[in-house]
Coordinates of C-alpha atoms in Angstrom, one line a residue:
X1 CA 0.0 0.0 0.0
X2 CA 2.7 2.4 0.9
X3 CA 4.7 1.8 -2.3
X4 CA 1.6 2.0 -4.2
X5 CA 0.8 5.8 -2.5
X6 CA 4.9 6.9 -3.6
X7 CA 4.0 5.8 -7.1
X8 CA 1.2 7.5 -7.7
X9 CA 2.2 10.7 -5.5
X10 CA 5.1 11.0 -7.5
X11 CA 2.8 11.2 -10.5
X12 CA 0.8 13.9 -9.1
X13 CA 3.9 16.0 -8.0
X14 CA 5.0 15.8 -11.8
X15 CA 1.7 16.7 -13.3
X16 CA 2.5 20.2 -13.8
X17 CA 0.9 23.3 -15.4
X18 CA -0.2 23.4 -19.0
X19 CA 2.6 25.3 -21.3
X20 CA 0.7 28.7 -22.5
X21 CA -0.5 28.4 -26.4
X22 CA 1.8 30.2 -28.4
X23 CA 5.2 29.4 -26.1
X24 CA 7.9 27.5 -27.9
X25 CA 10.4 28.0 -25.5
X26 CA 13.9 27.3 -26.4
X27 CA 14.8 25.1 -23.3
X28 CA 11.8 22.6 -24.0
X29 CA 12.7 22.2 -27.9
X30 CA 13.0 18.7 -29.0
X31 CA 16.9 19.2 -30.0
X32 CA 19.1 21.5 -27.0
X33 CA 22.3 21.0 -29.1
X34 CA 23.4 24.9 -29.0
X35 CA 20.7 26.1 -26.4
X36 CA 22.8 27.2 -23.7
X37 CA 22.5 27.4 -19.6
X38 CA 24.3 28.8 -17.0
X39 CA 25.7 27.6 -13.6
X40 CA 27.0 30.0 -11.2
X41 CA 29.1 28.9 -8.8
X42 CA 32.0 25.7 -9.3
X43 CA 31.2 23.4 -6.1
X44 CA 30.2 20.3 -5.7
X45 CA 26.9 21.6 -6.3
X46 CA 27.3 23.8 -9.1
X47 CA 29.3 21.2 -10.8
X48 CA 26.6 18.7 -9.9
X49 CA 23.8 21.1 -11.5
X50 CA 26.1 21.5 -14.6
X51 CA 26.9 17.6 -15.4
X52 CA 22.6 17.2 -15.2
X53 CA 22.2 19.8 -17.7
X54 CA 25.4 18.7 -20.0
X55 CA 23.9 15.2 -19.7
X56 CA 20.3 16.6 -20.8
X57 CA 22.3 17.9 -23.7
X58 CA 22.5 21.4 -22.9
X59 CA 25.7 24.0 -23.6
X60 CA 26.4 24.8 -20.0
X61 CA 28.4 27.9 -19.0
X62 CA 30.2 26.9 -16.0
X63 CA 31.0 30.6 -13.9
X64 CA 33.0 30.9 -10.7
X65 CA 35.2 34.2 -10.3
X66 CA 37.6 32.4 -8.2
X67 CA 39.4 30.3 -11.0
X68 CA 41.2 28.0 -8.7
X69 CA 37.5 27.2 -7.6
X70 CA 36.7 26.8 -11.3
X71 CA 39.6 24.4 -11.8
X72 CA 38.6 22.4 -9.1
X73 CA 34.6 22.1 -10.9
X74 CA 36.3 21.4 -14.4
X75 CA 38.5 18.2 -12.8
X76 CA 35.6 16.7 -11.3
X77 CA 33.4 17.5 -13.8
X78 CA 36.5 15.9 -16.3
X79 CA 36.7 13.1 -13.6
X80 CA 33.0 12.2 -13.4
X81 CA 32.8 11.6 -17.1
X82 CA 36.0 9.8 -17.5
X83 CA 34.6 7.6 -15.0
X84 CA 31.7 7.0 -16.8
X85 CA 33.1 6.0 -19.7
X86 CA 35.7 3.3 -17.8
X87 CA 31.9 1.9 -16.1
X88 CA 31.0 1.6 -19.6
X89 CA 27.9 3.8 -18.9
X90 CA 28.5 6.0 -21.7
X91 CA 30.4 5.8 -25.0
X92 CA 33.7 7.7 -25.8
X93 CA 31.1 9.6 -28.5
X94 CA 29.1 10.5 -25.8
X95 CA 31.8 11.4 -23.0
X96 CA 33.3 13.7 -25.6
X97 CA 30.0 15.1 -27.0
X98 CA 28.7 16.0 -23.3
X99 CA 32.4 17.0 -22.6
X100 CA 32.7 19.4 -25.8
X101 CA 29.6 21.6 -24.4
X102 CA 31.3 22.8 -21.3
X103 CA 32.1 26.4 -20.9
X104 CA 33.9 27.2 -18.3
X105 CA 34.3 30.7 -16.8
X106 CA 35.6 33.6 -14.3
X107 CA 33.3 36.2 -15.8
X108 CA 29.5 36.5 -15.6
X109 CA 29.4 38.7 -18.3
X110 CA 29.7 35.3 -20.5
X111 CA 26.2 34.5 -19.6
X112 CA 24.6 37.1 -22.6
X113 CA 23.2 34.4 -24.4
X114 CA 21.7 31.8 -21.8
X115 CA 18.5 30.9 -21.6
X116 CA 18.5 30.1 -18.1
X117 CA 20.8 30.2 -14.9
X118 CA 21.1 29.0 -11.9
X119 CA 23.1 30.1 -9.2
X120 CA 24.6 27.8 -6.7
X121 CA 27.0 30.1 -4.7
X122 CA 27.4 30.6 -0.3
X123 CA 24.2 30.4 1.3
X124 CA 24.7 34.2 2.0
X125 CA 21.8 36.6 0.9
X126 CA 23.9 39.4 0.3
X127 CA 26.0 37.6 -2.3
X128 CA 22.9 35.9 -4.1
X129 CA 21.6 39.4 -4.4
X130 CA 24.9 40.8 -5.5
X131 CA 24.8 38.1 -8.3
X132 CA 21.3 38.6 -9.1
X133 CA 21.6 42.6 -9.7
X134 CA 24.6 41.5 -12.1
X135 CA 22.7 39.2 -13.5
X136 CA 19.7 41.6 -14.4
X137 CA 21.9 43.0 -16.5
X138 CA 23.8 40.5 -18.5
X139 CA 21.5 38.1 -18.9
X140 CA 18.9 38.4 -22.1
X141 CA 15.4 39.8 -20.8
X142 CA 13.3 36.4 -21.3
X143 CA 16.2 34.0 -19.6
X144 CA 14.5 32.2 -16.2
X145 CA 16.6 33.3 -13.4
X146 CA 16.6 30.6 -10.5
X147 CA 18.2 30.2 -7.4
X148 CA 19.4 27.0 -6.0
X149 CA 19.0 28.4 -2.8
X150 CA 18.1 25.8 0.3
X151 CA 16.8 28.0 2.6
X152 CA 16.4 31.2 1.7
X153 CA 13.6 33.6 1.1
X154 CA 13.1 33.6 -3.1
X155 CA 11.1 36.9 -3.0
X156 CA 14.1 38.8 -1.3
X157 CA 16.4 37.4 -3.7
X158 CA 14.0 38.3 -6.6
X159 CA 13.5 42.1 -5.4
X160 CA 16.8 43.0 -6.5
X161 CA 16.0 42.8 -10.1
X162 CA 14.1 45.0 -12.2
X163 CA 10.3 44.7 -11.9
X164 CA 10.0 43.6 -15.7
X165 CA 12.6 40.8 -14.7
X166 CA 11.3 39.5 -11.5
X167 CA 8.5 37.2 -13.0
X168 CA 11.4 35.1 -14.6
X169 CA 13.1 34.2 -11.1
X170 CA 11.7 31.4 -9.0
X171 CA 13.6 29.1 -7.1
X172 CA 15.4 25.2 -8.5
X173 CA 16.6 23.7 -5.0
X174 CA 18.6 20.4 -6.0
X175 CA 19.4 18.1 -3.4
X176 CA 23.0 17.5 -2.9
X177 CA 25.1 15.5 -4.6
X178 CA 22.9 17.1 -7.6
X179 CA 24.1 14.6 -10.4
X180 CA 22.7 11.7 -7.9
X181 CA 19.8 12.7 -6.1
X182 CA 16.4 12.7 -8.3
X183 CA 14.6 15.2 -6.5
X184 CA 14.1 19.1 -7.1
X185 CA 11.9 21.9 -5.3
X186 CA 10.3 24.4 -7.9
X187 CA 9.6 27.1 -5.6
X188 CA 7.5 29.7 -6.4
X189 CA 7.8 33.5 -5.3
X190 CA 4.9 36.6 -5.3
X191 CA 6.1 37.2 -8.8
X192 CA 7.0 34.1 -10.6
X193 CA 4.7 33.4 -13.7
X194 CA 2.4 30.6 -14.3
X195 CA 4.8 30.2 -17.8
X196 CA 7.8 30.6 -16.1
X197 CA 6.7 27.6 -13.6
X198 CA 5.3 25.6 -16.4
X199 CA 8.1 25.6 -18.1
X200 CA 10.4 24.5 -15.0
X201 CA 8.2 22.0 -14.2
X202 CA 8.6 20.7 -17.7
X203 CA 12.3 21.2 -18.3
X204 CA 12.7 19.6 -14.4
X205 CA 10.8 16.2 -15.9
X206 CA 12.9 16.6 -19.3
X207 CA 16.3 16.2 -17.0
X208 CA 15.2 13.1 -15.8
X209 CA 14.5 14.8 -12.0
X210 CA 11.3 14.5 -10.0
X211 CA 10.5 18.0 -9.5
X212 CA 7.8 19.3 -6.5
X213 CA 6.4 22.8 -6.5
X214 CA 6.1 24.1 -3.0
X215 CA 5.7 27.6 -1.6
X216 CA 8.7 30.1 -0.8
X217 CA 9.2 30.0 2.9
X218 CA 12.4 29.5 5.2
X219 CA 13.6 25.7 4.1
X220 CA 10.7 25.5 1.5
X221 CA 9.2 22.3 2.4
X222 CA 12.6 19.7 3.1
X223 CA 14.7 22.0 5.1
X224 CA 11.7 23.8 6.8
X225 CA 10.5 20.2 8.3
X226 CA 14.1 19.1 8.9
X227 CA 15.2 22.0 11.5
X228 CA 12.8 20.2 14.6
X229 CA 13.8 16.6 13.0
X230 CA 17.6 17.9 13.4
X231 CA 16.9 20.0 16.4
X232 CA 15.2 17.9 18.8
X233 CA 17.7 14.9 17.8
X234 CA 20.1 17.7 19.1
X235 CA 17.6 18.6 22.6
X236 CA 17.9 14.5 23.2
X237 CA 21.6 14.9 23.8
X238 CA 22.0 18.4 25.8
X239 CA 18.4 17.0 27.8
X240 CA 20.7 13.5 28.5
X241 CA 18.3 11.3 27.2
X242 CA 19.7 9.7 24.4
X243 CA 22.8 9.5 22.9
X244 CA 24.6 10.3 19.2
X245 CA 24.5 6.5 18.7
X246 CA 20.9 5.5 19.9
X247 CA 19.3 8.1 18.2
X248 CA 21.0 7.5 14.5
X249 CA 20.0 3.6 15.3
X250 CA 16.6 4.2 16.3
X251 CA 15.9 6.3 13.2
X252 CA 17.7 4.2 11.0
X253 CA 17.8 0.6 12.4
X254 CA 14.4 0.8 13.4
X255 CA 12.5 3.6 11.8
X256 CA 14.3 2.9 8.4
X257 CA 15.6 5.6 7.4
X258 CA 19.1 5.9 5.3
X259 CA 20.8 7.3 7.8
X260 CA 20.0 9.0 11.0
X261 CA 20.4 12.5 11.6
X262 CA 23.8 12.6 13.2
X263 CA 25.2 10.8 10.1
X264 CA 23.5 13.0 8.0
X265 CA 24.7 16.1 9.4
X266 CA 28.4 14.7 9.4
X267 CA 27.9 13.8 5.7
X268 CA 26.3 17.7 4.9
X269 CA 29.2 19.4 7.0
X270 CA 28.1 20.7 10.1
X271 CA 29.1 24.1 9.6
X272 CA 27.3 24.4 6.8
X273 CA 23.9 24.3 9.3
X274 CA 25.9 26.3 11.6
X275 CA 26.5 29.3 8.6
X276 CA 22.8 29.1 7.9
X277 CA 22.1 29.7 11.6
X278 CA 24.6 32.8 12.0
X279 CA 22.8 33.8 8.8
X280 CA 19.8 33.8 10.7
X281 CA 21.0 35.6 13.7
X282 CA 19.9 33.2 16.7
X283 CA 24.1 32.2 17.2
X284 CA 26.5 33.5 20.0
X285 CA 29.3 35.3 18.3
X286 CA 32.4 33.2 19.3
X287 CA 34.3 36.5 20.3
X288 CA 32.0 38.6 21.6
X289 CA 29.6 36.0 23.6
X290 CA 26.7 38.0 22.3
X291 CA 23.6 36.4 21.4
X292 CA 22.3 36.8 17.5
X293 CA 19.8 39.3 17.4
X294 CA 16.8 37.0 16.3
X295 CA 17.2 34.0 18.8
X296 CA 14.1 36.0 21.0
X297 CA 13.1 33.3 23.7
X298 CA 13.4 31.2 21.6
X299 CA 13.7 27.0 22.7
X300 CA 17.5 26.4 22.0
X301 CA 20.9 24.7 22.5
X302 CA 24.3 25.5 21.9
X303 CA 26.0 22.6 21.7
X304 CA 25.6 21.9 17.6
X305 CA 27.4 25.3 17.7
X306 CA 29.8 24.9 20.3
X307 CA 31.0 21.6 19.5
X308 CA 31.6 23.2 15.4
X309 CA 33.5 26.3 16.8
X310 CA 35.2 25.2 20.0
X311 CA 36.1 21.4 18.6
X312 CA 36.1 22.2 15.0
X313 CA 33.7 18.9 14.4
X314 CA 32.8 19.5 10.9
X315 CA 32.2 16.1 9.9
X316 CA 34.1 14.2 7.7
X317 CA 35.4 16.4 5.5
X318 CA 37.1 17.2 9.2
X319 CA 38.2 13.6 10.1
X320 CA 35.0 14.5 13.3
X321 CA 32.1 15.5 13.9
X322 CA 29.2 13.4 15.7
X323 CA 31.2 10.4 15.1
X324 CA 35.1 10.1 14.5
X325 CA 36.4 8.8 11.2
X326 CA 39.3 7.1 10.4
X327 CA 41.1 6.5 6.9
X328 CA 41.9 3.0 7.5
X329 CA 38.1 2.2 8.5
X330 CA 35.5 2.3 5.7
X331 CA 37.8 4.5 4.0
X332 CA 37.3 7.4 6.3
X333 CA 33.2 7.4 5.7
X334 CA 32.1 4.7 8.7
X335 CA 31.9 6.8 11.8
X336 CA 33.2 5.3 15.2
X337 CA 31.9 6.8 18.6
X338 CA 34.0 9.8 19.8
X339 CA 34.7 9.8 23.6
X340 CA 36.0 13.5 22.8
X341 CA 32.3 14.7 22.1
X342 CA 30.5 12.1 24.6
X343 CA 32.4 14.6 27.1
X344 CA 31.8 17.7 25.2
X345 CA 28.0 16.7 25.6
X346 CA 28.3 16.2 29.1
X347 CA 28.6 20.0 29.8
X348 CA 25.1 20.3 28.5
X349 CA 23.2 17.9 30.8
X350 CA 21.2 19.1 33.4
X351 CA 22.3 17.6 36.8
X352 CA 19.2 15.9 37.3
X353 CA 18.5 13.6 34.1
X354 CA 15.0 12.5 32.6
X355 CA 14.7 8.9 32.2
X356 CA 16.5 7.8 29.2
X357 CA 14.3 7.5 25.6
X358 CA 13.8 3.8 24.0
X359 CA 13.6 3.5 20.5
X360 CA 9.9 4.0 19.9
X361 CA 10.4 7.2 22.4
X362 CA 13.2 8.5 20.3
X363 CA 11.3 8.2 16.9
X364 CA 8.0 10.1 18.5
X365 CA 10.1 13.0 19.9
X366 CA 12.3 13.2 17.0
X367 CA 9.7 13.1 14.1
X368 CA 6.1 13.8 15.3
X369 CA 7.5 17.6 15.1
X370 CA 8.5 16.9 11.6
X371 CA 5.1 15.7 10.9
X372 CA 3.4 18.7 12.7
X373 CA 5.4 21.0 10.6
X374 CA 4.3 19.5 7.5
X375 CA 0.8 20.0 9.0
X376 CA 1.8 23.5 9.5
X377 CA 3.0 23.7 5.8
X378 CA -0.1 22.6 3.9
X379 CA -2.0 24.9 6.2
X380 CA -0.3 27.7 4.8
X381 CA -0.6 26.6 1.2
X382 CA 3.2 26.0 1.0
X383 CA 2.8 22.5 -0.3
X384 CA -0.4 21.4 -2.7
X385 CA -1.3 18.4 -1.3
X386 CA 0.1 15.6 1.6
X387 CA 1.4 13.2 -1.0
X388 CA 4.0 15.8 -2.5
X389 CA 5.5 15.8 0.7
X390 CA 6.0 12.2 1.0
X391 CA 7.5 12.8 -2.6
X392 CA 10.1 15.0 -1.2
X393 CA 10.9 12.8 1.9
X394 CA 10.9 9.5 -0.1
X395 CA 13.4 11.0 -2.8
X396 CA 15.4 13.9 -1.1
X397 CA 16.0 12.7 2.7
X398 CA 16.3 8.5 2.6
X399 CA 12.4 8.1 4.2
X400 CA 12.1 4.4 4.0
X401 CA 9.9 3.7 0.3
X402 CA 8.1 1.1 2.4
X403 CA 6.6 3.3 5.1
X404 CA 5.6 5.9 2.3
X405 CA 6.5 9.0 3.6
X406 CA 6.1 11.3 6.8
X407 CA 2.3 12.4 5.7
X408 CA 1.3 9.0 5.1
X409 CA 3.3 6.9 8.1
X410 CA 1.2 9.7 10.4
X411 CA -2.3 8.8 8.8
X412 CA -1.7 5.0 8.4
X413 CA 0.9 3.6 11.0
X414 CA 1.1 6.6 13.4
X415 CA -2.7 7.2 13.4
X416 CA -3.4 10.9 13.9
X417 CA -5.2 11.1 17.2
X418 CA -2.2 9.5 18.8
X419 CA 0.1 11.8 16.9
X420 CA -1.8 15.0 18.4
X421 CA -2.0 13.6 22.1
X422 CA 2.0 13.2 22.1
X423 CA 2.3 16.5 20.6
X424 CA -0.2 18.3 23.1
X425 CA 2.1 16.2 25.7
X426 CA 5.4 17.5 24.5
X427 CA 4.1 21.2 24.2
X428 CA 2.9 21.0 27.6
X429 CA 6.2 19.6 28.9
X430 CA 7.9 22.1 26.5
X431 CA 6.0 25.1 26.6
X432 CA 6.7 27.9 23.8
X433 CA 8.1 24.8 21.7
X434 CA 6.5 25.8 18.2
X435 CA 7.8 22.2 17.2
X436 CA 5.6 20.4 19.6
X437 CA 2.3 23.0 19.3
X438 CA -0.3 21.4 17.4
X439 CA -1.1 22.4 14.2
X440 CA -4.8 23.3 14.1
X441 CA -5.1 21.5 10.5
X442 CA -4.2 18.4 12.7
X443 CA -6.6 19.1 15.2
X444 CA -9.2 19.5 12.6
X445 CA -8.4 16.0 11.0
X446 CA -9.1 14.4 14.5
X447 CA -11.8 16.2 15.0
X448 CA -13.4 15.4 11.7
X449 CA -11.8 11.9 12.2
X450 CA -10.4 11.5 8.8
X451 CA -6.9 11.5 7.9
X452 CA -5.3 14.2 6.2
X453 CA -5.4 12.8 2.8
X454 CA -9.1 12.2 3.0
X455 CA -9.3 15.9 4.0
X456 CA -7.7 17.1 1.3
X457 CA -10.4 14.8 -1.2
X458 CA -13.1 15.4 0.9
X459 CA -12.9 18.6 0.3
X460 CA -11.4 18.9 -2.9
X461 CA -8.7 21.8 -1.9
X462 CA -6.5 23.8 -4.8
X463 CA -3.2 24.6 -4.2
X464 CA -2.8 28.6 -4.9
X465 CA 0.8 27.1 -6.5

């Protein structure tokens, strides 16, 4: 049943909007040979975005103003298709042809005649705006102007270009590494077009990705629902109830997920989470001690911050993180318990301890607030309907295939009343927890005593997306 919901959901995420009569846009022709792209930005997930679109058969313009950066794209771009070739997945013709429409470089004034771009620089807001406002005026006036941003806000990206400009920009969130993972958020902002979107959605299918159209918020619809998954996995180990270990089994072991959330954020890099924080202002400067400016009273912990800019615990690119990792043991990817951090975590625990969390305990603290904020998301018209954010957890985040996804493991397994009594538990044992407060779309559901599929058929809600 569950594998039969991720088949068809995927099929509804994909249906997208109907091209406009008269639009033959050059992106969507039946031959790309000549149509060119750009990529801004020469990391891993740049390079990632370019190798989908040289693969779809597109002339890719490769930018990054630091050129040793750009070097660094080229060789694993170079590297990736050599390596294809020696798998015997494609043909020397086809390495060279895909190689042969590669562009690299330092100058974004090269990107005159593309059709599209995408930039995939620093998670920064100033520098996406600083590239945008360039890009307003080098780019030709019809090219879509996207964003692969993960978190940030596409409308205050977009309100840097010129008005006549801004219903081209929306934002094209891969999932990292790009060239791998199948899935892709089409976000929409206040002034993307219905063409503009249509045409993503189309072009996104065309690539061979699985695209979902959600709303522009903070984290979209992935990110948005992963910060409580993350951060109360976090709150288990400050609170002394669990530890880096039993909470990566109990979601992955037991729950089935691919890996658990400590692995995942040693494989991401935690600094990266830890930038997009500071970004946000809720950090304490390192130098000054001073709290960020937009922390409030908010519910928080410091140790995912401490424990990057005291102990340097990246992740793997770092040799530590959650876990330790050694070269000689799974070639430096299997992490092995780290006594270092089980005493770094020890300065966090309260001196009198709750009673330790089982398995079951760990998956319902760690993922009925992922749930309630995807409750919170279709409330708010940020996502069309439940199954597109199973699509997103199924294909962007490792949610086990067989459990369907978070929307449908909360109607089906979970059952919903049960999933609102823990929650109105946890708020009440964590009061001013947004994570744990209800949603009132939930509350409706077991009210109405349907699930949250059948509410969205009963009655027959359109997505303003």
């Amino acid at each position: 049943q569950a594998r039969r919901h991720a088949f068809f959901a995927v099929r509804a995420a994909q249906k997208g909007k109907p091209i406009p009569k008269g639009v033959r846009h050059p992106l969507l022709q039946p031959l790309v040979q000549g149509v060119t792209v750009g990529v801004i930005g020469a990391g891993l997930m740049g390079s990632g975005i370019a190798l989908v679109m040289l693969q779809a058969g597109y002339t890719v313009r490769l930018v990054d103003i630091n050129d040793k950066a750009l070097q660094k794209g080229v060789h694993f771009l170079k590297g990736t298709i050599a390596s294809y070739v020696k798998r015997g997945k494609w043909s020397k013709k086809k390495a060279a042809a895909i190689g042969k429409g590669l562009k690299p470089t330092t100058s974004l004034q090269d990107l005159k005649d593309c059709h599209l771009v995408v930039e995939a620089v620093v998670e920064s807001m100033k520098i996406k705006q600083k590239v945008f406002t360039t890009l307003d005026q080098v780019t030709p006036p019809e090219a879509l102007l996207l964003s692969n941003t993960s978190t940030l806000s596409i409308d205050a990206i977009a309100s840097t270009l010129s008005p006549a400009r801004r219903p081209y920009c929306a934002g094209w969130h891969y999932f990292s590494p790009a060239h791998k993972m199948q899935l892709v958020e089409i976000v929409v902002g206040k002034d993307s077009s219905e063409t503009t979107i249509a045409v993503m959605q189309a072009l996104t299918k065309r690539i061979g990705k699985i695209g979902v159209t959600v709303g522009n918020c903070h984290g979209f619809v992935g990110n948005r629902m992963v910060a409580p998954y993350t951060g109360e996995a976090v709150f288990a180990l400050a609170e002394g109830v669990a530890s880096v270990q039993t909470v990566d089994l109990a979601l992955s072991k037991v729950h089935g997920m691919v890996i658990g959330p400590f692995q995942m954020g040693d494989l991401a890099g935690n600094d990266v989470g830890h930038f997009i924080r500071t970004e946000q202002g809720i950090t304490r400067d390192p130098k000054t001690k001073q709290v960020g400016p937009n922390r409030g009273n908010q519910r928080y912990t410091e140790l995912g911050d401490d424990m990057v800019t005291e102990l340097g615990r990246l992740g793997q690119k770092a040799g530590k993180g959650w876990y330790d990792y050694d070269p000689k043991v799974g070639k430096g990817r299997k992490g092995v318990p780290s006594q270092e951090l089980a005493e770094f975590i020890k300065r966090y625990n309260p001196v009198v301890r709750k009673q330790p969390l089982d398995a079951n305990g760990v998956i319902e603290r760690i993922l009925f607030p992922l749930v309630n904020e995807g409750f919170k998301i279709l409330e708010e018209g940020k996502a069309q309907r439940p199954s597109d954010i199973d699509v997103i957890y199924l294909y962007g985040y490792g949610w086990p295939a067989w459990r369907g996804g978070p929307m449908f493991w909360a109607d089906n397994e979970v059952g919903l009343p049960h999933l609102l009594k823990t929650l109105q538990g946890l708020y009440r044992e964590y009061p001013g927890s947004e994570w744990f407060k209800p949603c009132k779309l939930l509350e409706k559901c077991v009210k109405m005593d349907v699930t949250v599929e059948e509410y969205y058929k009963q009655n027959k809600i359109r997505s303003k997306l």
